[in-house]
Tab-separated table of C-alpha atoms and ligand atoms in Angstrom:
chain	number	residue	atom	x	y	z
Y	594	UNK	CA	-277.191	20.046	-67.640
Y	595	UNK	CA	-276.242	17.213	-69.959
Y	596	UNK	CA	-277.554	17.108	-73.515
Y	597	UNK	CA	-279.392	13.805	-73.020
Y	598	UNK	CA	-280.968	12.003	-70.109
Y	599	UNK	CA	-281.291	8.263	-70.034
Y	600	UNK	CA	-283.365	6.163	-67.658
Y	601	UNK	CA	-281.294	3.122	-66.742
Y	602	UNK	CA	-283.155	-0.017	-65.706
Y	603	UNK	CA	-280.719	-2.849	-64.967
Y	604	UNK	CA	-283.539	-5.057	-63.644
Y	605	UNK	CA	-282.638	-8.571	-62.497
Y	606	UNK	CA	-279.806	-11.056	-62.674
Y	607	UNK	CA	-277.195	-10.361	-65.312
Y	608	UNK	CA	-278.982	-7.138	-66.239
Y	609	UNK	CA	-277.055	-5.736	-63.276
Y	610	UNK	CA	-273.795	-7.039	-64.698
Y	611	UNK	CA	-274.102	-5.884	-68.283
Y	612	UNK	CA	-275.836	-2.519	-68.012
Y	613	UNK	CA	-273.012	-0.881	-66.014
Y	614	UNK	CA	-270.600	-2.084	-68.721
Y	615	UNK	CA	-272.623	-0.319	-71.411
Y	616	UNK	CA	-272.497	2.854	-69.307
Y	617	UNK	CA	-268.716	2.593	-69.058
Y	618	UNK	CA	-268.522	2.510	-72.844
Y	619	UNK	CA	-270.996	5.381	-73.291
Y	620	UNK	CA	-268.972	7.503	-70.894
Y	621	UNK	CA	-265.741	6.621	-72.656
Y	622	UNK	CA	-267.001	7.897	-76.021
Y	623	UNK	CA	-268.091	11.101	-74.343
Y	624	UNK	CA	-271.845	10.673	-74.718
Y	625	UNK	CA	-273.159	13.738	-72.938
Y	626	UNK	CA	-275.883	12.285	-70.737
Y	627	UNK	CA	-277.303	12.122	-67.255
Y	628	UNK	CA	-278.260	8.625	-66.162
Y	629	UNK	CA	-281.273	8.183	-63.927
Y	630	UNK	CA	-281.619	4.806	-62.233
Y	631	UNK	CA	-285.081	3.251	-62.210
Y	632	UNK	CA	-286.410	0.133	-60.507
Y	633	UNK	CA	-287.937	-2.701	-62.498
Y	634	UNK	CA	-288.297	-6.452	-62.194
Y	635	UNK	CA	-288.614	-9.232	-59.719
Y	636	UNK	CA	-287.686	-7.389	-56.518
Y	637	UNK	CA	-290.340	-4.785	-57.345
Y	638	UNK	CA	-292.867	-7.561	-57.829
Y	639	UNK	CA	-291.947	-9.244	-54.529
Y	640	UNK	CA	-291.912	-6.102	-52.439
Y	641	UNK	CA	-294.535	-3.976	-54.171
Y	642	UNK	CA	-296.663	-6.399	-56.175
Y	643	UNK	CA	-295.785	-4.575	-59.382
Y	644	UNK	CA	-292.756	-5.315	-61.558
Y	645	UNK	CA	-293.027	-1.932	-63.290
Y	646	UNK	CA	-293.640	0.664	-60.566
Y	647	UNK	CA	-295.386	3.926	-61.425
Y	648	UNK	CA	-292.229	5.901	-60.514
Y	649	UNK	CA	-290.362	4.109	-63.306
Y	650	UNK	CA	-293.159	4.826	-65.778
Y	651	UNK	CA	-293.033	8.493	-64.723
Y	652	UNK	CA	-289.270	8.655	-65.272
Y	653	UNK	CA	-289.600	7.153	-68.747
Y	654	UNK	CA	-292.422	9.535	-69.590
Y	655	UNK	CA	-290.227	12.442	-68.533
Y	656	UNK	CA	-286.890	11.438	-70.058
Y	657	UNK	CA	-288.163	9.514	-73.134
Y	658	UNK	CA	-285.046	7.387	-73.469
Y	659	UNK	CA	-284.322	4.151	-71.643
Y	660	UNK	CA	-281.665	1.489	-71.385
Y	661	UNK	CA	-282.930	-1.763	-69.967
Y	662	UNK	CA	-280.995	-4.842	-68.834
Y	663	UNK	CA	-283.233	-7.848	-68.262
Y	664	UNK	CA	-285.897	-9.087	-65.927
Y	665	UNK	CA	-286.775	-12.405	-64.378
Y	666	UNK	CA	-290.286	-13.673	-64.738
Y	667	UNK	CA	-291.787	-16.819	-63.285
Y	668	UNK	CA	-295.038	-18.773	-63.701
Y	669	UNK	CA	-298.063	-17.467	-61.821
Y	670	UNK	CA	-297.953	-19.891	-58.887
Y	671	UNK	CA	-294.304	-19.178	-58.126
Y	672	UNK	CA	-294.863	-15.482	-58.570
Y	673	UNK	CA	-297.647	-15.558	-55.966
Y	674	UNK	CA	-295.550	-17.608	-53.543
Y	675	UNK	CA	-292.650	-15.151	-53.706
Y	676	UNK	CA	-294.722	-12.073	-52.923
Y	677	UNK	CA	-293.801	-10.643	-49.549
Y	678	UNK	CA	-296.181	-11.782	-46.787
Y	679	UNK	CA	-298.441	-8.709	-46.627
Y	680	UNK	CA	-299.134	-8.876	-50.374
Y	681	UNK	CA	-299.890	-12.583	-50.744
Y	682	UNK	CA	-303.695	-12.557	-50.693
Y	683	UNK	CA	-304.348	-9.243	-52.403
Y	684	UNK	CA	-305.224	-10.841	-55.747
Y	685	UNK	CA	-302.164	-9.297	-57.431
Y	686	UNK	CA	-301.304	-10.659	-60.867
Y	687	UNK	CA	-297.797	-10.672	-62.323
Y	688	UNK	CA	-297.420	-8.915	-65.671
Y	689	UNK	CA	-294.158	-8.799	-67.589
Y	690	UNK	CA	-292.850	-5.261	-67.095
Y	691	UNK	CA	-291.307	-5.124	-70.540
Y	692	UNK	CA	-294.578	-6.080	-72.215
Y	693	UNK	CA	-296.409	-3.532	-70.054
Y	694	UNK	CA	-293.804	-0.883	-70.945
Y	695	UNK	CA	-294.239	-1.576	-74.664
Y	696	UNK	CA	-298.006	-1.219	-74.346
Y	697	UNK	CA	-297.995	1.838	-72.025
Y	698	UNK	CA	-295.737	3.885	-74.291
Y	699	UNK	CA	-296.849	2.276	-77.534
Y	700	UNK	CA	-293.302	1.129	-78.293
Y	701	UNK	CA	-294.690	-0.531	-81.372
Y	702	UNK	CA	-291.547	-0.789	-83.455
Y	703	UNK	CA	-289.113	-3.456	-82.395
Y	704	UNK	CA	-285.858	-3.298	-84.274
Y	705	UNK	CA	-283.509	-6.241	-84.000
Y	706	UNK	CA	-280.294	-6.056	-85.988
Y	707	UNK	CA	-278.483	-9.334	-86.609
Y	708	UNK	CA	-275.189	-8.227	-88.071
Y	709	UNK	CA	-272.234	-10.575	-88.069
Y	710	UNK	CA	-268.809	-9.502	-86.837
Y	711	UNK	CA	-265.908	-10.856	-88.852
Y	712	UNK	CA	-263.922	-13.348	-86.825
Y	713	UNK	CA	-266.722	-14.325	-84.472
Y	714	UNK	CA	-266.337	-18.087	-84.078
Y	715	UNK	CA	-270.107	-18.316	-83.557
Y	716	UNK	CA	-270.881	-17.014	-87.040
Y	717	UNK	CA	-272.899	-19.078	-89.491
Y	718	UNK	CA	-270.834	-21.016	-91.993
Y	719	UNK	CA	-272.001	-22.991	-95.007
Y	720	UNK	CA	-270.432	-25.984	-96.665
Y	721	UNK	CA	-269.657	-25.592	-100.338
Y	722	UNK	CA	-269.887	-28.240	-103.042
Y	723	UNK	CA	-266.073	-28.361	-103.165
Y	724	UNK	CA	-266.130	-29.230	-99.439
Y	725	UNK	CA	-264.700	-25.878	-98.479
Y	726	UNK	CA	-266.728	-23.428	-96.386
Y	727	UNK	CA	-268.312	-20.035	-96.933
Y	728	UNK	CA	-268.910	-17.547	-94.191
Y	729	UNK	CA	-271.413	-15.138	-95.732
Y	730	UNK	CA	-271.603	-11.646	-94.276
Y	731	UNK	CA	-274.991	-11.496	-92.577
Y	732	UNK	CA	-276.505	-8.066	-92.183
Y	733	UNK	CA	-280.172	-8.565	-91.416
Y	734	UNK	CA	-282.404	-6.324	-89.373
Y	735	UNK	CA	-285.787	-7.627	-88.331
Y	736	UNK	CA	-288.602	-5.140	-87.781
Y	737	UNK	CA	-291.123	-6.762	-85.514
Y	738	UNK	CA	-294.502	-5.251	-84.715
Y	739	UNK	CA	-294.306	-5.024	-80.961
Y	740	UNK	CA	-297.774	-4.414	-79.540
Y	741	UNK	CA	-300.395	-6.367	-81.508
Y	742	UNK	CA	-300.812	-9.730	-83.150
Y	743	UNK	CA	-300.560	-12.921	-81.142
Y	744	UNK	CA	-298.925	-11.104	-78.219
Y	745	UNK	CA	-301.722	-8.615	-77.648
Y	746	UNK	CA	-302.838	-10.804	-74.758
Y	747	UNK	CA	-306.472	-11.116	-75.814
Y	748	UNK	CA	-307.081	-14.746	-75.002
Y	749	UNK	CA	-309.227	-17.170	-73.064
Y	750	UNK	CA	-309.392	-20.732	-71.952
Y	751	UNK	CA	-313.107	-21.457	-71.717
Y	752	UNK	CA	-314.165	-18.290	-73.528
Y	753	UNK	CA	-317.143	-16.453	-71.999
Y	754	UNK	CA	-320.595	-16.925	-73.503
Y	755	UNK	CA	-320.575	-13.779	-75.653
Y	756	UNK	CA	-317.186	-14.623	-77.128
Y	757	UNK	CA	-318.344	-18.138	-77.823
Y	758	UNK	CA	-321.440	-16.725	-79.508
Y	759	UNK	CA	-319.285	-14.502	-81.698
Y	760	UNK	CA	-317.101	-17.469	-82.632
Y	761	UNK	CA	-320.216	-19.486	-83.422
Y	762	UNK	CA	-321.189	-16.912	-85.983
Y	763	UNK	CA	-318.165	-17.904	-88.068
Y	764	UNK	CA	-318.863	-20.845	-90.392
Y	765	UNK	CA	-315.474	-22.410	-89.679
Y	766	UNK	CA	-316.266	-22.593	-85.978
Y	767	UNK	CA	-318.799	-25.369	-86.662
Y	768	UNK	CA	-315.905	-27.808	-86.451
Y	769	UNK	CA	-315.315	-26.764	-82.822
Y	770	UNK	CA	-318.888	-26.084	-81.726
Y	771	UNK	CA	-319.205	-29.393	-79.860
Y	772	UNK	CA	-316.044	-28.901	-77.745
Y	773	UNK	CA	-316.760	-28.086	-74.080
Y	774	UNK	CA	-315.600	-24.630	-72.919
Y	775	UNK	CA	-312.848	-25.785	-70.553
Y	776	UNK	CA	-311.294	-27.711	-73.442
Y	777	UNK	CA	-311.044	-24.691	-75.737
Y	778	UNK	CA	-308.325	-22.060	-75.643
Y	779	UNK	CA	-308.533	-19.065	-77.956
Y	780	UNK	CA	-305.874	-16.428	-78.666
Y	781	UNK	CA	-306.895	-13.524	-80.838
Y	782	UNK	CA	-304.504	-12.213	-83.465
Y	783	UNK	CA	-305.286	-8.577	-84.071
Y	784	UNK	CA	-303.605	-6.506	-86.763
Y	785	UNK	CA	-304.543	-2.880	-87.278
Y	786	UNK	CA	-303.751	-1.004	-90.468
Y	787	UNK	CA	-302.106	2.013	-88.775
Y	788	UNK	CA	-299.741	-0.197	-86.763
Y	789	UNK	CA	-298.976	-2.311	-89.826
Y	790	UNK	CA	-298.217	0.862	-91.740
Y	791	UNK	CA	-295.878	2.107	-89.015
Y	792	UNK	CA	-293.805	-1.060	-88.758
Y	793	UNK	CA	-293.532	-1.459	-92.534
Y	794	UNK	CA	-292.601	2.204	-92.945
Y	795	UNK	CA	-289.917	1.854	-90.278
Y	796	UNK	CA	-288.470	-1.072	-92.218
Y	797	UNK	CA	-288.473	0.860	-95.502
Y	798	UNK	CA	-286.976	3.976	-93.882
Y	799	UNK	CA	-284.161	1.865	-92.532
Y	800	UNK	CA	-283.598	0.172	-95.909
Y	801	UNK	CA	-283.422	3.594	-97.521
Y	802	UNK	CA	-280.971	4.889	-94.935
Y	803	UNK	CA	-278.717	1.869	-95.360
Y	804	UNK	CA	-279.047	1.838	-99.159
Y	805	UNK	CA	-280.565	-1.660	-99.334
Y	806	UNK	CA	-282.408	-2.692	-102.480
Y	807	UNK	CA	-285.233	-4.627	-100.889
Y	808	UNK	CA	-287.498	-5.209	-97.901
Y	809	UNK	CA	-289.064	-8.584	-97.205
Y	810	UNK	CA	-292.472	-8.873	-95.624
Y	811	UNK	CA	-292.602	-12.261	-93.928
Y	812	UNK	CA	-296.100	-13.500	-93.125
Y	813	UNK	CA	-298.425	-16.294	-94.248
Y	814	UNK	CA	-301.167	-14.551	-96.218
Y	815	UNK	CA	-302.127	-17.642	-98.185
Y	816	UNK	CA	-303.383	-19.310	-94.990
Y	817	UNK	CA	-303.867	-16.599	-92.361
Y	818	UNK	CA	-305.740	-14.552	-94.888
Y	819	UNK	CA	-307.122	-11.702	-92.872
Y	820	UNK	CA	-304.288	-10.700	-90.541
Y	821	UNK	CA	-301.254	-11.710	-92.576
Y	822	UNK	CA	-303.256	-10.488	-95.549
Y	823	UNK	CA	-303.559	-7.023	-94.058
Y	824	UNK	CA	-299.842	-6.956	-93.245
Y	825	UNK	CA	-298.950	-7.828	-96.830
Y	826	UNK	CA	-301.496	-5.499	-98.389
Y	827	UNK	CA	-300.249	-2.629	-96.228
Y	828	UNK	CA	-296.666	-3.426	-97.168
Y	829	UNK	CA	-297.584	-3.166	-100.852
Y	830	UNK	CA	-299.153	0.242	-100.250
Y	831	UNK	CA	-296.198	1.542	-98.249
Y	832	UNK	CA	-293.721	0.223	-100.824
Y	833	UNK	CA	-295.165	2.635	-103.386
Y	834	UNK	CA	-293.617	5.506	-101.410
Y	835	UNK	CA	-290.121	4.023	-101.811
Y	836	UNK	CA	-289.512	3.799	-105.554
Y	837	UNK	CA	-285.946	2.459	-105.441
Y	838	UNK	CA	-286.727	-0.356	-102.987
Y	839	UNK	CA	-288.381	-3.635	-103.964
Y	840	UNK	CA	-290.862	-5.390	-101.708
Y	841	UNK	CA	-290.395	-9.140	-101.490
Y	842	UNK	CA	-292.907	-11.368	-99.788
Y	843	UNK	CA	-292.064	-14.666	-98.101
Y	844	UNK	CA	-293.968	-17.089	-95.909
Y	845	UNK	CA	-292.696	-17.594	-92.367
Y	846	UNK	CA	-292.095	-21.322	-92.810
Y	847	UNK	CA	-290.209	-20.983	-96.077
Y	848	UNK	CA	-288.278	-18.011	-94.723
Y	849	UNK	CA	-286.890	-20.097	-91.873
Y	850	UNK	CA	-285.694	-22.636	-94.410
Y	851	UNK	CA	-284.086	-19.931	-96.552
Y	852	UNK	CA	-282.300	-18.375	-93.642
Y	853	UNK	CA	-280.452	-21.635	-93.324
Y	854	UNK	CA	-279.557	-21.606	-97.001
Y	855	UNK	CA	-278.920	-18.001	-97.989
Y	856	UNK	CA	-279.301	-15.688	-94.996
Y	857	UNK	CA	-277.099	-13.048	-96.638
Y	858	UNK	CA	-279.895	-12.337	-99.140
Y	859	UNK	CA	-282.079	-10.699	-96.495
Y	860	UNK	CA	-281.186	-7.266	-95.199
Y	861	UNK	CA	-284.502	-5.997	-93.912
Y	862	UNK	CA	-287.384	-8.214	-92.845
Y	863	UNK	CA	-290.659	-6.959	-91.437
Y	864	UNK	CA	-293.237	-9.101	-89.680
Y	865	UNK	CA	-296.026	-9.138	-87.146
Y	866	UNK	CA	-295.291	-9.772	-83.484
Y	867	UNK	CA	-294.972	-13.558	-83.152
Y	868	UNK	CA	-293.359	-14.130	-86.554
Y	869	UNK	CA	-290.978	-11.235	-85.937
Y	870	UNK	CA	-290.009	-12.692	-82.565
Y	871	UNK	CA	-289.248	-16.051	-84.151
Y	872	UNK	CA	-287.355	-14.534	-87.084
Y	873	UNK	CA	-285.206	-12.295	-84.948
Y	874	UNK	CA	-284.133	-15.131	-82.653
Y	875	UNK	CA	-283.446	-17.352	-85.648
Y	876	UNK	CA	-281.288	-14.730	-87.369
Y	877	UNK	CA	-279.558	-13.833	-84.099
Y	878	UNK	CA	-278.459	-17.451	-83.871
Y	879	UNK	CA	-276.501	-17.001	-87.104
Y	880	UNK	CA	-274.422	-14.108	-85.783
Y	881	UNK	CA	-273.514	-15.235	-82.285
Y	882	UNK	CA	-276.762	-15.678	-80.400
Y	883	UNK	CA	-277.799	-14.035	-77.171
Y	884	UNK	CA	-274.413	-12.516	-76.414
Y	885	UNK	CA	-274.748	-10.395	-79.573
Y	886	UNK	CA	-278.491	-9.777	-79.936
Y	887	UNK	CA	-279.505	-6.184	-79.307
Y	888	UNK	CA	-282.876	-4.545	-79.781
Y	889	UNK	CA	-284.747	-1.283	-79.713
Y	890	UNK	CA	-288.378	-0.766	-78.693
Y	891	UNK	CA	-289.302	2.443	-80.395
Y	892	UNK	CA	-292.428	4.556	-80.070
Y	893	UNK	CA	-293.298	8.043	-81.228
Y	894	UNK	CA	-292.066	9.611	-77.999
Y	895	UNK	CA	-290.278	7.020	-75.919
Y	896	UNK	CA	-287.630	4.506	-76.933
Y	897	UNK	CA	-286.086	1.754	-74.826
Y	898	UNK	CA	-283.052	-0.275	-75.860
Y	899	UNK	CA	-282.274	-3.709	-74.461
Y	900	UNK	CA	-280.382	-6.901	-75.169
Y	901	UNK	CA	-282.641	-9.739	-76.282
Y	902	UNK	CA	-281.376	-12.048	-73.566
Y	903	UNK	CA	-282.974	-12.493	-70.172
Y	904	UNK	CA	-281.595	-12.377	-66.637
Y	905	UNK	CA	-279.696	-15.712	-66.885
Y	906	UNK	CA	-280.132	-16.397	-63.131
Y	907	UNK	CA	-277.625	-19.247	-63.119
Y	908	UNK	CA	-274.812	-16.797	-63.888
Y	909	UNK	CA	-276.097	-13.820	-61.984
Y	910	UNK	CA	-274.191	-14.557	-58.764
Y	911	UNK	CA	-270.833	-15.340	-60.334
Y	912	UNK	CA	-267.951	-13.124	-59.347
Y	913	UNK	CA	-266.297	-12.153	-61.604
Y	914	UNK	CA	-269.282	-12.089	-63.946
Y	915	UNK	CA	-268.816	-14.171	-67.095
Y	916	UNK	CA	-271.602	-13.192	-69.473
Y	917	UNK	CA	-271.011	-11.375	-72.731
Y	918	UNK	CA	-271.704	-7.641	-72.421
Y	919	UNK	CA	-271.687	-7.073	-76.201
Y	920	UNK	CA	-275.476	-7.457	-76.645
Y	921	UNK	CA	-276.026	-4.775	-74.013
Y	922	UNK	CA	-273.308	-2.529	-75.437
Y	923	UNK	CA	-274.795	-2.898	-78.933
Y	924	UNK	CA	-278.164	-1.902	-77.469
Y	925	UNK	CA	-276.510	1.275	-76.198
Y	926	UNK	CA	-275.068	1.780	-79.699
Y	927	UNK	CA	-278.598	1.548	-81.120
Y	928	UNK	CA	-279.646	4.168	-78.597
Y	929	UNK	CA	-276.854	6.460	-79.800
Y	930	UNK	CA	-277.980	5.994	-83.407
Y	931	UNK	CA	-281.563	6.708	-82.376
Y	932	UNK	CA	-280.573	10.097	-80.946
Y	933	UNK	CA	-278.339	10.882	-83.908
Y	934	UNK	CA	-274.968	10.335	-82.211
Y	935	UNK	CA	-273.789	8.332	-85.186
Y	936	UNK	CA	-270.115	9.076	-84.921
Y	937	UNK	CA	-269.955	7.822	-81.318
Y	938	UNK	CA	-272.023	4.797	-82.273
Y	939	UNK	CA	-269.621	3.976	-85.074
Y	940	UNK	CA	-266.589	4.294	-82.808
Y	941	UNK	CA	-268.069	1.712	-80.439
Y	942	UNK	CA	-269.082	-0.624	-83.263
Y	943	UNK	CA	-265.574	-0.386	-84.720
Y	944	UNK	CA	-264.031	-1.155	-81.348
Y	945	UNK	CA	-266.235	-4.239	-80.925
Y	946	UNK	CA	-265.350	-5.326	-84.484
Y	947	UNK	CA	-261.654	-4.976	-83.706
Y	948	UNK	CA	-261.879	-7.029	-80.509
Y	949	UNK	CA	-263.932	-9.779	-82.122
Y	950	UNK	CA	-261.670	-9.892	-85.176
Y	951	UNK	CA	-258.523	-10.077	-83.100
Y	952	UNK	CA	-260.047	-12.978	-81.172
Y	953	UNK	CA	-257.791	-12.706	-78.121
Y	954	UNK	CA	-260.505	-11.695	-75.694
Y	955	UNK	CA	-263.559	-13.926	-75.773
Y	956	UNK	CA	-266.287	-14.533	-73.240
Y	957	UNK	CA	-267.246	-18.157	-72.580
Y	958	UNK	CA	-270.070	-18.171	-75.126
Y	959	UNK	CA	-267.617	-17.155	-77.866
Y	960	UNK	CA	-265.395	-20.093	-76.926
Y	961	UNK	CA	-268.265	-22.580	-77.123
Y	962	UNK	CA	-267.532	-23.798	-73.616
Y	963	UNK	CA	-269.958	-24.269	-70.759
Y	964	UNK	CA	-270.628	-21.210	-68.680
Y	965	UNK	CA	-269.787	-21.295	-64.993
Y	966	UNK	CA	-267.255	-20.366	-62.365
Y	967	UNK	CA	-264.708	-22.507	-64.233
Y	968	UNK	CA	-264.978	-20.655	-67.551
Y	969	UNK	CA	-262.442	-18.048	-66.502
Y	970	UNK	CA	-259.794	-20.639	-65.632
Y	971	UNK	CA	-260.460	-22.194	-69.045
Y	972	UNK	CA	-259.366	-18.967	-70.690
Y	973	UNK	CA	-262.649	-17.114	-71.065
Y	974	UNK	CA	-262.689	-13.376	-70.517
Y	975	UNK	CA	-264.908	-12.000	-67.798
Y	976	UNK	CA	-267.679	-9.518	-68.569
Y	977	UNK	CA	-265.416	-6.738	-67.343
Y	978	UNK	CA	-262.385	-7.881	-69.319
Y	979	UNK	CA	-264.463	-7.908	-72.492
Y	980	UNK	CA	-265.546	-4.327	-71.867
Y	981	UNK	CA	-261.959	-3.361	-71.025
Y	982	UNK	CA	-260.831	-4.798	-74.350
Y	983	UNK	CA	-263.501	-2.789	-76.186
Y	984	UNK	CA	-262.517	0.370	-74.312
Y	985	UNK	CA	-258.873	-0.216	-75.221
Y	986	UNK	CA	-259.792	-0.314	-78.923
Y	987	UNK	CA	-261.895	2.855	-78.919
Y	988	UNK	CA	-260.505	5.466	-81.237
S	1419	NAI	P1	-281.753	-16.073	-70.723
S	1419	NAI	O1	-281.620	-15.252	-71.947
S	1419	NAI	O2	-281.740	-15.359	-69.437
S	1419	NAI	O3	-280.578	-17.119	-70.679
S	1419	NAI	C1	-280.517	-18.283	-71.470
S	1419	NAI	C2	-279.074	-18.736	-71.599
S	1419	NAI	O4	-278.453	-17.978	-72.609
S	1419	NAI	C3	-278.235	-18.484	-70.382
S	1419	NAI	O5	-278.331	-19.502	-69.459
S	1419	NAI	C4	-276.868	-18.366	-70.983
S	1419	NAI	O6	-276.371	-19.652	-71.241
S	1419	NAI	C5	-277.136	-17.664	-72.276
S	1419	NAI	N1	-276.965	-16.213	-72.191
S	1419	NAI	C6	-277.918	-15.273	-71.989
S	1419	NAI	N2	-277.378	-14.049	-72.013
S	1419	NAI	C7	-276.058	-14.214	-72.230
S	1419	NAI	C8	-274.966	-13.322	-72.367
S	1419	NAI	N3	-275.100	-11.999	-72.278
S	1419	NAI	N4	-273.737	-13.844	-72.560
S	1419	NAI	C9	-273.568	-15.163	-72.652
S	1419	NAI	N5	-274.545	-16.047	-72.542
S	1419	NAI	C10	-275.788	-15.586	-72.340
S	1419	NAI	O7	-283.089	-16.929	-70.884
S	1419	NAI	P2	-283.791	-17.950	-69.863
S	1419	NAI	O8	-282.784	-18.751	-69.118
S	1419	NAI	O9	-284.797	-18.635	-70.656
S	1419	NAI	O10	-284.575	-17.023	-68.840
S	1419	NAI	C11	-284.041	-16.568	-67.603
S	1419	NAI	C12	-284.957	-15.504	-67.062
S	1419	NAI	O11	-284.948	-14.359	-67.915
S	1419	NAI	C13	-286.407	-15.960	-66.979
S	1419	NAI	O12	-286.956	-15.479	-65.772
S	1419	NAI	C14	-287.051	-15.296	-68.175
S	1419	NAI	O13	-288.426	-15.056	-67.953
S	1419	NAI	C15	-286.269	-14.009	-68.283
S	1419	NAI	N6	-286.233	-13.419	-69.626
S	1419	NAI	C16	-286.272	-12.058	-69.696
S	1419	NAI	C17	-286.152	-11.393	-70.883
S	1419	NAI	C18	-286.090	-9.918	-70.873
S	1419	NAI	O14	-285.809	-9.334	-69.852
S	1419	NAI	N7	-286.343	-9.237	-71.985
S	1419	NAI	C19	-286.006	-12.142	-72.153
S	1419	NAI	C20	-285.893	-13.565	-71.981
S	1419	NAI	C21	-286.012	-14.166	-70.756
S	1420	MG	MG1	-287.880	-13.808	-77.765
């Protein structure tokens, strides 16, 4: 029996192109694992009315470790129309399987590293006063609370009477009291202290491990007093347990401005769900975008690693495939680090660094050309060629 077992969920579209590439790399470094395929995504929805079948949940519960590609999701009407005939009028509702997975296994810590590779033509550069350019080394990891906040899904258009009554009890609701129900939409932002403590602690633990001097809590406590307030207050408490690490506090709006000015100043940022989602995409854009953005969804028992990108349907049928497998491979690297296989993780990271630095093999996104069947004839590497290049540089 292998030392580890990993549930592999390629899902839809390019998930099926990039996940096998990550497995090639994991095998090449000698990661001792069994891989167990599990179904997830649009085909499951169409044929079974459930994008995350129970058998996949059972496999994750048993093996605790997952690698996930991407899924396709579509608006409700289209989702209904694509259900197979026997399922059409059963009142089934589409739920995002990745959101469901995060909630089912309480994968409440989302870790999104945005670390620039030297030589990546997509890296952020900054004009200097002498008209020359700086390319600061960006090494930012965003810790995003993954299960609460604005994405908890507690929301209504035309809130029911008892909810409306509760809202009416708040003095500030007077301003909305005259608005008819169908014209009011309400999303509830819930923050709980234990979850806040967990995400902030994860950020501090990581800062400690990497030897960083500070952690930034990015919220908006001056305006969103209760929820952002609790995040910040909790961060201050947690910070006391990490004497050598300073807690900085920024507001989400100002932070987005600063990431355009001095992104290299931020190594670890922690935020609630929506703000963390925004921050991680914004930082990812500075280090190469979707082709480089990896993430981990980490709970107490189960952890699932995935690229940030989706299923990119417009490229899913191309043969050879053209999308960048690096985000998926980096997700596998995060998985290795999670299970303590740091030496293997480092070998893969070094190989990716070498390929990017050399600059000979680049997928279309790294060439800043349009993606499509023509990209290959324009000199772009295919998905497979990129992985081959990484494999060739593995020490
Ligand atoms: P997307 O991330 O699938 O693609 C957006 C664009 O980014 C692509 O058209 C392509 O130009 C580029 N891109 C994405 N991955 C790339 C890669 N590895 N290499 C090079 N370029 C890459 O987002 P989009 O188009 O908004 O959504 C497509 C589908 O994916 C939708 O059904 C959406 O719901 C789903 N989705 C799923 C996610 C997940 O599985 N976690 C996340 C985001 C979207
Ligand atoms: Mg996002």
